[in-house]
Coordinates of C-alpha atoms and ligand atoms in Angstrom, one line a residue:
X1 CA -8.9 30.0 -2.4
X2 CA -9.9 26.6 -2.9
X3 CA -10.4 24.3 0.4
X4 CA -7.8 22.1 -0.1
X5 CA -4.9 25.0 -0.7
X6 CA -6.7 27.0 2.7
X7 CA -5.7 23.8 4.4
X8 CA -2.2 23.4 3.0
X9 CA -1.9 27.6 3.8
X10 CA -3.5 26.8 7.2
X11 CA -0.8 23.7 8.2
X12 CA 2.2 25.8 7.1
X13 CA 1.4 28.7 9.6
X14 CA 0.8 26.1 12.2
X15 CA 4.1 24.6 11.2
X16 CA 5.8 28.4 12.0
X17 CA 5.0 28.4 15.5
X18 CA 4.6 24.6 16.1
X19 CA 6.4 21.1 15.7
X20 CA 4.0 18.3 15.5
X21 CA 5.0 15.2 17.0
X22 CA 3.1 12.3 15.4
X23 CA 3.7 8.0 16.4
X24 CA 1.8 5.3 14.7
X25 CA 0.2 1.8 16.0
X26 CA -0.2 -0.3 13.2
X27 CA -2.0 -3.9 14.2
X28 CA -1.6 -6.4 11.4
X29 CA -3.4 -9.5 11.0
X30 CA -1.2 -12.9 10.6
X31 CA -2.2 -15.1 7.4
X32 CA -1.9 -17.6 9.4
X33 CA -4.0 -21.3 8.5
X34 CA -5.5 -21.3 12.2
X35 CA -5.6 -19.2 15.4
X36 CA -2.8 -17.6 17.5
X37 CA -3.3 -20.5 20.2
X38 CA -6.0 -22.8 19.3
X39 CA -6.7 -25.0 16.4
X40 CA -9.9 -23.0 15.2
X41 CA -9.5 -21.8 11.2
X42 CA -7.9 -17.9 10.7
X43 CA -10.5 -17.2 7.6
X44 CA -12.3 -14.0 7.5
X45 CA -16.2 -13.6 6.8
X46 CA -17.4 -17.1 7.9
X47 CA -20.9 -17.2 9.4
X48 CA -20.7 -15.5 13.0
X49 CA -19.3 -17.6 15.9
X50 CA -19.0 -20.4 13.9
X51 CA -14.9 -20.4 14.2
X52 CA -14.7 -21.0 17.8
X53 CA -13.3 -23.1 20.7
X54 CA -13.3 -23.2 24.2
X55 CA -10.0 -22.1 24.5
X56 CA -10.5 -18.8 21.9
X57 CA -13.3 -18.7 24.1
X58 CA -11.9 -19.0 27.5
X59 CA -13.6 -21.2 28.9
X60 CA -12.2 -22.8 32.4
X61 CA -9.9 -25.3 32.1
X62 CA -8.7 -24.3 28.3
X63 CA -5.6 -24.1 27.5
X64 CA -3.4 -22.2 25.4
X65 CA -1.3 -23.6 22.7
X66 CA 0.8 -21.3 20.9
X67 CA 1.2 -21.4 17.1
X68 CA 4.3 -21.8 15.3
X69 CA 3.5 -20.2 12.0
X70 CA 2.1 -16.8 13.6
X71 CA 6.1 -17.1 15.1
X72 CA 8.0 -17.6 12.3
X73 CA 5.7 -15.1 10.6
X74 CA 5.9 -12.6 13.4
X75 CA 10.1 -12.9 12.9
X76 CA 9.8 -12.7 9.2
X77 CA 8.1 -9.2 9.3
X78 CA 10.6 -7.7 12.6
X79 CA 13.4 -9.0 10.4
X80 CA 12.1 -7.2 7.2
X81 CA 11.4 -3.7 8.9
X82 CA 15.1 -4.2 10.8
X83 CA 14.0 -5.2 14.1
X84 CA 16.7 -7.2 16.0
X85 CA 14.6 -10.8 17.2
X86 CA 15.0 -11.5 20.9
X87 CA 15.8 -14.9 21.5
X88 CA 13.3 -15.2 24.6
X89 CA 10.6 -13.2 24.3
X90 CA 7.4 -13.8 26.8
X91 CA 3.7 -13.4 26.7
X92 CA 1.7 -11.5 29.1
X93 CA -1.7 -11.0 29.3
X94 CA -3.5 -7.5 29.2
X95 CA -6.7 -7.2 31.5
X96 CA -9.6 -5.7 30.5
X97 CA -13.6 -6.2 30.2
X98 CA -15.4 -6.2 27.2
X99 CA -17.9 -7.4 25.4
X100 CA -16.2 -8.8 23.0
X101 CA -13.1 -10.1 24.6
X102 CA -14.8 -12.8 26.9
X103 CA -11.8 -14.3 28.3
X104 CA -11.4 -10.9 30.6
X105 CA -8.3 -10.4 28.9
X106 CA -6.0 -10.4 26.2
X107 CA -2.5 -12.8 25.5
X108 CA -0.1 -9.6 24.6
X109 CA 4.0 -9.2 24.8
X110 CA 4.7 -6.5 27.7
X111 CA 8.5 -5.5 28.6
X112 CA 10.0 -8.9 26.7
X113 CA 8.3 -8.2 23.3
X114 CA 9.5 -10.6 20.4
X115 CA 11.2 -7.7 18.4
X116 CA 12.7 -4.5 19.0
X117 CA 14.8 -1.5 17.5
X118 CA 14.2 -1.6 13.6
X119 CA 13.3 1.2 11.6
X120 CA 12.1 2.4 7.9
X121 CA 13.7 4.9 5.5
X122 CA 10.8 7.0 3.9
X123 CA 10.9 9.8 1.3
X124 CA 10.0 13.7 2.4
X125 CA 10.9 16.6 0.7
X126 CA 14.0 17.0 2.5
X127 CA 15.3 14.0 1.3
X128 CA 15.6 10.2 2.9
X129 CA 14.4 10.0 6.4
X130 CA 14.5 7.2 9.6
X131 CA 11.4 6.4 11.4
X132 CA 12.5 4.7 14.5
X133 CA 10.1 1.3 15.3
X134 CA 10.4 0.6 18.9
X135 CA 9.2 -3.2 19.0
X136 CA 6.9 -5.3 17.1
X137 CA 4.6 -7.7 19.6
X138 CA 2.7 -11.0 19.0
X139 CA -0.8 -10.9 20.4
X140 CA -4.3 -11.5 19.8
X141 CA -7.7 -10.2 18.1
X142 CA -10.2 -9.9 19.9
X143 CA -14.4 -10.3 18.7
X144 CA -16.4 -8.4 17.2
X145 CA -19.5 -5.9 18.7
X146 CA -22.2 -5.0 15.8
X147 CA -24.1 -2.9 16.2
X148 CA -26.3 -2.4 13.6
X149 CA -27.7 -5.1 10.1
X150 CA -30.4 -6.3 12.9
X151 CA -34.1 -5.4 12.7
X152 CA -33.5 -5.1 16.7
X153 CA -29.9 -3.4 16.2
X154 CA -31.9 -0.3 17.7
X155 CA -31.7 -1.4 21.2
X156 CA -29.5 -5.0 20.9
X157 CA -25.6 -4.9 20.1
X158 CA -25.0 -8.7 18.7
X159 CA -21.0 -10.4 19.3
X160 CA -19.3 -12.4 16.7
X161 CA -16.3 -13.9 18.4
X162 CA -14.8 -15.3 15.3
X163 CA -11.9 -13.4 15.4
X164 CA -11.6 -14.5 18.7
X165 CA -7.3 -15.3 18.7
X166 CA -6.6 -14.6 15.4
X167 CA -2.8 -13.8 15.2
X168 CA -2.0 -10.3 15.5
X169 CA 1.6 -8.4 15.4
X170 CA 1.7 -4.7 16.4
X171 CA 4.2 -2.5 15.1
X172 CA 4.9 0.5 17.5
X173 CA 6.9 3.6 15.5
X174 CA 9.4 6.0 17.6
X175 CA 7.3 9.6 17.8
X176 CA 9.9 10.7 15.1
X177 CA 7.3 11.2 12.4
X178 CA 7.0 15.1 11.9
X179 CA 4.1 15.5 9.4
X180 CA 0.8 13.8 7.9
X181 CA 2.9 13.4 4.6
X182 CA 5.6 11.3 6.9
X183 CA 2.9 9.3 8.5
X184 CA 1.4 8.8 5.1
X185 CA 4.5 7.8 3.4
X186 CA 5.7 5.6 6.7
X187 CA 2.1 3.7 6.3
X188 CA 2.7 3.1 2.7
X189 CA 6.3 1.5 3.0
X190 CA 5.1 -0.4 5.6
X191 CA 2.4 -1.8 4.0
X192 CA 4.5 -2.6 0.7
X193 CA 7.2 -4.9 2.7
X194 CA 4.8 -6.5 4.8
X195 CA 2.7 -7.6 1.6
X196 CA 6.2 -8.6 0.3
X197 CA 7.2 -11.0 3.1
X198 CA 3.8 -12.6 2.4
X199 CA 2.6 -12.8 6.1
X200 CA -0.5 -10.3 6.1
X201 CA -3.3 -9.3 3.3
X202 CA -3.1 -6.1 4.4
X203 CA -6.7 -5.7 3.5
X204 CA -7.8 -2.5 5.3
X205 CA -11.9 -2.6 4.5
X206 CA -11.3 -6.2 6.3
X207 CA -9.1 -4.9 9.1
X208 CA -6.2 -7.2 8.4
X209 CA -4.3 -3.8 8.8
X210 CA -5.7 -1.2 11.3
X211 CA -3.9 1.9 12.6
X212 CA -3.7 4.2 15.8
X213 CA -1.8 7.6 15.6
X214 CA -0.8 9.5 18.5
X215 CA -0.1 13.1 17.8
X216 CA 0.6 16.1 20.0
X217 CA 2.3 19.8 19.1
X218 CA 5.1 21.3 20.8
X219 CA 6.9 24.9 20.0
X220 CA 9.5 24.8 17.7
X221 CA 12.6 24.6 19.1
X222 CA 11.1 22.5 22.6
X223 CA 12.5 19.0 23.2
X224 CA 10.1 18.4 25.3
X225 CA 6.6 16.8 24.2
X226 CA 3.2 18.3 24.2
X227 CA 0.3 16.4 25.5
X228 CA -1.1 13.7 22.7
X229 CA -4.2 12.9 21.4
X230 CA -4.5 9.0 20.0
X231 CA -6.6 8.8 16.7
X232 CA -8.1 5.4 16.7
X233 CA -9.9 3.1 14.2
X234 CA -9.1 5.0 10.5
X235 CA -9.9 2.7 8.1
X236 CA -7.5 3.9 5.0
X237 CA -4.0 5.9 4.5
X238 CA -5.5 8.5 3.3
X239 CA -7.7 9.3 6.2
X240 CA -5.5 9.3 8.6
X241 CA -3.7 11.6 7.0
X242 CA -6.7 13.8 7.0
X243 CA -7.0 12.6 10.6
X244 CA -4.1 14.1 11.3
X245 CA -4.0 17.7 9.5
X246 CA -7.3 17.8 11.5
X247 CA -5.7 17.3 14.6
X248 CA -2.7 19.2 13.9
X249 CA -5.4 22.5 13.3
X250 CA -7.6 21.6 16.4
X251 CA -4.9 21.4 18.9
X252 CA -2.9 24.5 17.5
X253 CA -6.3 26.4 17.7
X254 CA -6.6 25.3 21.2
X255 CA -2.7 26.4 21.8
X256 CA -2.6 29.6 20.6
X257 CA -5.9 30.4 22.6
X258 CA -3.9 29.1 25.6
X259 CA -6.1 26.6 26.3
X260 CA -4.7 22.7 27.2
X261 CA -5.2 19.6 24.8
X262 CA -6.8 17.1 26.9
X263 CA -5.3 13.9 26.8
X264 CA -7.9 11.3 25.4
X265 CA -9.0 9.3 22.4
X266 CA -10.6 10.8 19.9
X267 CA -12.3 8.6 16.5
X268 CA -12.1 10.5 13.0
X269 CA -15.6 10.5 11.0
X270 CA -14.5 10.7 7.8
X271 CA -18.1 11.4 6.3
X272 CA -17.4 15.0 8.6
X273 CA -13.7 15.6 8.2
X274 CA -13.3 15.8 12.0
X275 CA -12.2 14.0 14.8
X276 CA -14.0 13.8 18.0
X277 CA -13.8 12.9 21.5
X278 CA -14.5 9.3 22.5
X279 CA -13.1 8.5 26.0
X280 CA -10.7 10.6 28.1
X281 CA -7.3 9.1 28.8
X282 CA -7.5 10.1 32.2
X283 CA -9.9 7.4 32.6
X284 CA -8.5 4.8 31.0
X285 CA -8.3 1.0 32.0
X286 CA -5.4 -0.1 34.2
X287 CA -4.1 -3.5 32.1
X288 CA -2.6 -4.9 34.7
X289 CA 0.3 -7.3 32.8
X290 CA 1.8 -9.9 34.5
X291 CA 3.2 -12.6 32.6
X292 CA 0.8 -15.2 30.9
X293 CA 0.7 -18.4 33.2
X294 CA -0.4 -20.8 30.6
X295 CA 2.2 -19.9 28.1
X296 CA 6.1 -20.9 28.4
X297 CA 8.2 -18.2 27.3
X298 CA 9.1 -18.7 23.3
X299 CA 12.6 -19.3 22.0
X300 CA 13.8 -18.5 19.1
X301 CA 16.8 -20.0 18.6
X302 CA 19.4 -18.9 16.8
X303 CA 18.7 -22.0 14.7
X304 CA 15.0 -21.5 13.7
X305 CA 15.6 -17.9 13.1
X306 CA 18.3 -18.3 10.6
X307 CA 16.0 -20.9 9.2
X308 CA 12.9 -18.5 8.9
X309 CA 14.7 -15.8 7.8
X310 CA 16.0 -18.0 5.0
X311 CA 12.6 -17.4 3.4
X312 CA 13.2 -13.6 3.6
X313 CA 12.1 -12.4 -0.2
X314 CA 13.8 -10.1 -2.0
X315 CA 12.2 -6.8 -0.4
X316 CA 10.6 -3.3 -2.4
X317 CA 13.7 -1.3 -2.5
X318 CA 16.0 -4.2 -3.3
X319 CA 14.0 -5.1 -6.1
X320 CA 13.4 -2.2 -8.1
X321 CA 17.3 -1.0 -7.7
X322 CA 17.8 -4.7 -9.2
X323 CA 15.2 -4.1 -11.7
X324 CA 16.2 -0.6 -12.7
X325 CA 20.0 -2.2 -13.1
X326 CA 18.4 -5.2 -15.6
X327 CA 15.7 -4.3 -17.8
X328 CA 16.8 -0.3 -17.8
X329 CA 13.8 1.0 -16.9
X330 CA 12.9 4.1 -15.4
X331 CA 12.5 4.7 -11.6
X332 CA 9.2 6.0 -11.8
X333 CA 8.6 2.7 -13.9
X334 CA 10.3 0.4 -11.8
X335 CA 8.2 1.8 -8.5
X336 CA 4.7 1.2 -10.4
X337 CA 5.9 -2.3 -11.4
X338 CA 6.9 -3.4 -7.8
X339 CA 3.8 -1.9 -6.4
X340 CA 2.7 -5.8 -5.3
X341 CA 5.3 -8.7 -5.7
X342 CA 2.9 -10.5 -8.0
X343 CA 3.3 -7.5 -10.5
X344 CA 7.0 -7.6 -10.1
X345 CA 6.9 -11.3 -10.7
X346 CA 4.7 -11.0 -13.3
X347 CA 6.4 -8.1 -15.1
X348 CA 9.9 -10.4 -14.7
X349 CA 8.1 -13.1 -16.5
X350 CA 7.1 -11.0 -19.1
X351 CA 10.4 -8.8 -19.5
X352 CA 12.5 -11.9 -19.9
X353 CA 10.4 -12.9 -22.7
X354 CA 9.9 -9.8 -24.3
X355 CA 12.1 -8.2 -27.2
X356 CA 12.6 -4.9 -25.2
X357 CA 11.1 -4.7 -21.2
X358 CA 11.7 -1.1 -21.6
X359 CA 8.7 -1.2 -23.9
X360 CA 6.9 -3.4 -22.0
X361 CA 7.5 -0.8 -18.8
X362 CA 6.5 2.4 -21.0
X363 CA 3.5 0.6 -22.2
X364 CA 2.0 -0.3 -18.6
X365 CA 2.7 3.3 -17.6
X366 CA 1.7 4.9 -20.4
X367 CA -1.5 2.7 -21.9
X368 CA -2.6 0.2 -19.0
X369 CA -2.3 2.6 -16.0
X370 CA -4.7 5.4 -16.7
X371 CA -7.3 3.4 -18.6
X372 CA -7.0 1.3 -14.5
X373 CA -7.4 5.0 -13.4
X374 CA -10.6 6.0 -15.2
X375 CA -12.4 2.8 -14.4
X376 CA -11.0 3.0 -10.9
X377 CA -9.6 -0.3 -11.2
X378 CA -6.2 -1.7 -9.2
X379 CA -3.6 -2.7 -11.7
X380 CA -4.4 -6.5 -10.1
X381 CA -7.7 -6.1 -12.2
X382 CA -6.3 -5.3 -15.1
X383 CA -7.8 -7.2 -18.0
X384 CA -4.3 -7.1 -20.0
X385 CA -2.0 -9.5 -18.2
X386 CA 1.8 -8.8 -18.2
X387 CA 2.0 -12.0 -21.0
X388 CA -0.6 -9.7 -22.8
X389 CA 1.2 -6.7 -22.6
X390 CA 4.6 -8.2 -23.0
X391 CA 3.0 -9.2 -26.8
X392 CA 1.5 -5.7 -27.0
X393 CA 5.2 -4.6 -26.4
X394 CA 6.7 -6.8 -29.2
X395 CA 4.0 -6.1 -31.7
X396 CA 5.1 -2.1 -31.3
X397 CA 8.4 -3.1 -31.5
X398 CA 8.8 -5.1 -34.9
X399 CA 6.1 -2.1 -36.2
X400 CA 3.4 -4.3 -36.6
X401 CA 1.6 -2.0 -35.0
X402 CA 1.1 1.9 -34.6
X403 CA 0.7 2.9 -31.3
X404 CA -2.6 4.4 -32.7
X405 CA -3.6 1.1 -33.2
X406 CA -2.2 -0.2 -30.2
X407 CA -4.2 2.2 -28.2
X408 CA -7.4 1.1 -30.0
X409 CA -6.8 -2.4 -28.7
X410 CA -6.6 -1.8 -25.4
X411 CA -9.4 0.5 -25.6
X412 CA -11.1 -3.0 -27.1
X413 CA -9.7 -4.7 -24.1
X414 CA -11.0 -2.4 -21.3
X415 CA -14.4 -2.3 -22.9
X416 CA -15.0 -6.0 -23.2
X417 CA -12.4 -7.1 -19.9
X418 CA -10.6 -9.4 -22.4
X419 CA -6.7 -9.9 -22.3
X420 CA -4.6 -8.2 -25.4
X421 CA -3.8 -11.3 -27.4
X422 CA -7.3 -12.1 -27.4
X423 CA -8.5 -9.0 -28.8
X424 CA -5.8 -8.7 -31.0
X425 CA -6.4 -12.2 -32.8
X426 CA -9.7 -10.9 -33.2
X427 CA -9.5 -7.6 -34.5
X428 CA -6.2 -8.0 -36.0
X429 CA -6.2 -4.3 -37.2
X430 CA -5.5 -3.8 -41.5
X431 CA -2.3 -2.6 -41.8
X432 CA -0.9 -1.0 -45.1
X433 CA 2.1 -2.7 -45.5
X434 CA 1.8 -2.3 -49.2
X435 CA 4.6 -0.1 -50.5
X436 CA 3.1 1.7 -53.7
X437 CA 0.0 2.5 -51.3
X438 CA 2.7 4.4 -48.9
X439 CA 3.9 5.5 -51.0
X440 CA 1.4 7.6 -52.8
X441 CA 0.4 8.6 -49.1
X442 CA 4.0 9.8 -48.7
X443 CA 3.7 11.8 -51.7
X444 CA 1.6 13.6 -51.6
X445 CA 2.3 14.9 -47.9
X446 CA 6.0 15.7 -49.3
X447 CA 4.1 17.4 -52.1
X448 CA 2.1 19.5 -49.2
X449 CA 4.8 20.5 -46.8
X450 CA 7.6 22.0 -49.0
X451 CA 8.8 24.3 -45.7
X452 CA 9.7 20.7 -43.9
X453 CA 11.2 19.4 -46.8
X454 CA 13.6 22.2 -47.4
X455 CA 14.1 22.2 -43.6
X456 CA 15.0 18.3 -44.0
X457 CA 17.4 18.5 -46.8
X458 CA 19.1 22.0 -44.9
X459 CA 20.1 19.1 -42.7
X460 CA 17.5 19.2 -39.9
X461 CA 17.0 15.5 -39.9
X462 CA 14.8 15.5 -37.1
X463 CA 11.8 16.8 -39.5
X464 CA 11.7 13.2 -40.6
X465 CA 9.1 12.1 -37.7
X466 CA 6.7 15.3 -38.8
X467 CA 6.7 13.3 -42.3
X468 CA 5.8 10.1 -40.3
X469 CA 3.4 12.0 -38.1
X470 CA 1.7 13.3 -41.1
X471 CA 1.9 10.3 -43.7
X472 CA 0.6 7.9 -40.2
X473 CA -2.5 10.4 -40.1
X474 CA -3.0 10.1 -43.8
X475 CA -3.5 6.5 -43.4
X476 CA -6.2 6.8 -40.6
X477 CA -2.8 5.2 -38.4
X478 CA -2.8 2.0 -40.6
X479 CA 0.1 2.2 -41.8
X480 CA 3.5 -0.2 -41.0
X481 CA 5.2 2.2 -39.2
X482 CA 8.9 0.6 -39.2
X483 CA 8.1 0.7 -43.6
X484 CA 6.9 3.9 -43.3
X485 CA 9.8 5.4 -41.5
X486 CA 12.6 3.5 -44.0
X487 CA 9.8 4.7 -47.0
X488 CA 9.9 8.4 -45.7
X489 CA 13.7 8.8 -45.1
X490 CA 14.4 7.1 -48.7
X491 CA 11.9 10.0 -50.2
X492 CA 13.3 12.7 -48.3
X493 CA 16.9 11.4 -48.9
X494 CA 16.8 11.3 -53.0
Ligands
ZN501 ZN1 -10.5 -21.6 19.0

């Protein structure tokens, strides 16, 4: 058995004797011009501690000021996943020492959070399902310890404290996810409508987006929870999913031996496959809230909210039910075109434009999408544009060109990373749009298939596009296909 269906076998015996409970921490980055509470610039990769103050440094006597665009885009991301907005929410700060927090602490929300109560609707095999989000929270980054890039990185750790306050939001999930799959699919949607509403990057290798997954087991049929492990610092979707299918087989192994799983943190090495053990829970810091003395609590008014949420875009699941409804596309197409709201909007622009979108839809599924796939490119690196594609659409369409041609193009494209209308003023392919040529091709394949003919003429119209097949091959796929078509049928029909 290959390794990955031993794993699949593995999890559904687990899944016989034991329900896994599973909640996710996502931490999300606000794209926010400066810091959470001081006037330094939010950019990532400057040169180390360049972006700094005394008051993201916390020094005596610095005070906090908070910002009013990490609010309204803190509210603009509750409102999308269906968190209700508390009008006064309050800041609190977390104690704790480290290296590369040097204030001593960190300005969080505690018990009066900004948002609470929303949720998210993902897929599973069972059909739709609600993931409960208990609250989303404003608070702040904290620096940065690296340890290695040094000749002295052996013995020296070195601290970059430009991320010192940037703006973060936390999304907490109810433990109502039941598999990897639903953690996976929860991540994805999340990701998806915050990149929509415009207020992160996302950008996991950058850690605008980082996520913590608790996850314990309990026997089926138990209300009660099983003690949790918390899987920190996974840098992509698909490794905490692995995370998790690891964690899922450790603690069942420990279970059914009757052993206990020790409540800790554990990091997932992703070189390895495995978790492992980084500090117990047992001994972990007491934070110590109390409200933040330097900070009034923040309204929201009514007011402002209805203003910010004003800005609400049209969301993922809105948008391709709309665009399913007005172009007459396919779901499958419509999710790969709403993959980013720039390829929606891009798509729209070209659709409206176009002589058929449908076309335009097929083509990016069917041409632009694997060609993306074998060069491992996102479709935001495609070389055709929508505009390009939208032209490649209408040039299949009138029958200007064969799809055999077409596919040579973009083969053209991909190889020299130019759009389609480029290449195609270029290499504007030869096409045999002479009828006596045709029709001697035509000919002569009639000639060679009497079986299809006689099927034809029994009234199997259908047999037409084997003539077109054929007589398109016969013309090294040169030929006008919309003439060839009316040529063939005229032949077959006399
Ligand atoms: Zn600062």
């Amino acid at each position: 058995m290959a390794a990955a269906e031993t794993l699949v076998a593995s999890l559904q015996d687990v899944y016989t004797r034991w329900e896994p409970v599973i909640g996710l921490e996502v931490h999300v980055q606000l794209l926010t011009q400066t810091k959470a509470f001081c006037g330094c610039p939010n950019v990532y990769g400057a040169p180390p501690n360049t972006n700094i103050c005394p008051t993201c440094l916390g020094l005596p006597g610095a005070l906090p000021v908070l910002n009013r665009q990490a609010v309204e885009f803190a509210t603009l991301a509750a409102a999308a996943i269906g968190c209700e907005i508390r009008e006064t929410s309050i800041f609190a700060r977390k104690n704790y020492f480290y290296p590369d927090s040097p204030k001593g602490y960190q300005i969080s929300q505690y018990d009066k959070p900004i948002a609470e109560h929303g949720s998210l609707t993902v897929p599973t095999p069972a059909g739709p399902k609600r993931i409960g989000i208990t609250r989303l929270h404003m608070e702040e980054d904290a620096g940065k310890s690296i340890h290695d890039g040094f000749a002295d990185s052996a013995i020296r750790t070195y601290v970059d404290l430009n991320r010192c306050g940037t703006p973060l939001v936390e999304i907490v999930s109810e433990p109502d996810l039941r598999t990897p799959d639903e953690a996976f699919e929860y991540l994805t949607l999340l990701k998806e409508i915050l990149l929509y509403t415009g207020v992160s990057d996302c950008n996991m290798e950058e850690g605008s987006l980082r996520c913590d997954a608790n996850i314990s087991l309990r026997p089926r049929g138990q209300q009660q929870f099983g003690t949790k492990a918390e899987v920190k610092n996974v840098n992509s979707f698909r490794f905490i999913r692995a995370a998790l299918e690891y964690e899922i087989l450790r603690q069942a192994e420990l279970l059914d031996a009757g052993e206990r799983v020790v409540q800790e943190t554990r990091l997932y090495n992703s070189a390895e496959g495995r978790t492992y053990s980084m500090r117990s829970k047992e001994a972990a810091h007491d934070y110590r809230y109390f409200p933040e003395p330097d900070l009034t609590p923040l309204i929201v008014s009514p007011a402002w909210k209805a203003e910010i949420l004003s800005r609400m875009p049209e969301l993922p699941e809105a948008r391709r039910a709309r665009m399913i409804a007005d172009y007459g596309i396919a779901a499958q197409d419509a999710a790969t075109l709403t993959n980013s709201r720039a390829l929606a909007d891009q798509f729209e622009v070209a659709a409206k434009s176009a002589r058929s979108p449908r076309r335009v839809a097929n083509l990016l599924n069917s041409e632009i999408i694997s060609r993306l796939r074998l060069k491992n490119l996102e479709l935001e690196q495609s070389p055709v544009s929508m505009a390009g594609l939208a032209k490649a659409a209408d040039l299949a369409e009138s029958g200007d060109l064969s799809s055999k041609q077409l596919k040579q193009l973009f083969d053209i494209c991909f190889e020299t990373s130019e759009d389609f209308p480029a290449v195609y003023e270029r290499e504007k392919p030869q096409q045999i749009s002479d009828t006596s040529a045709l029709e001697a091709i035509i000919d002569e394949v009639i000639a060679s298939n009497p079986k299809q003919v006689e099927q034809y003429r029994g009234g199997k119209k259908t047999v037409a596009a084997f003539f077109v097949g054929q007589a398109m091959k016969a013309s090294k796929g040169q030929a006008n296909p919309a003439l060839l078509g009316d040529l063939i049928a005229k032949k077959l029909d006399a």
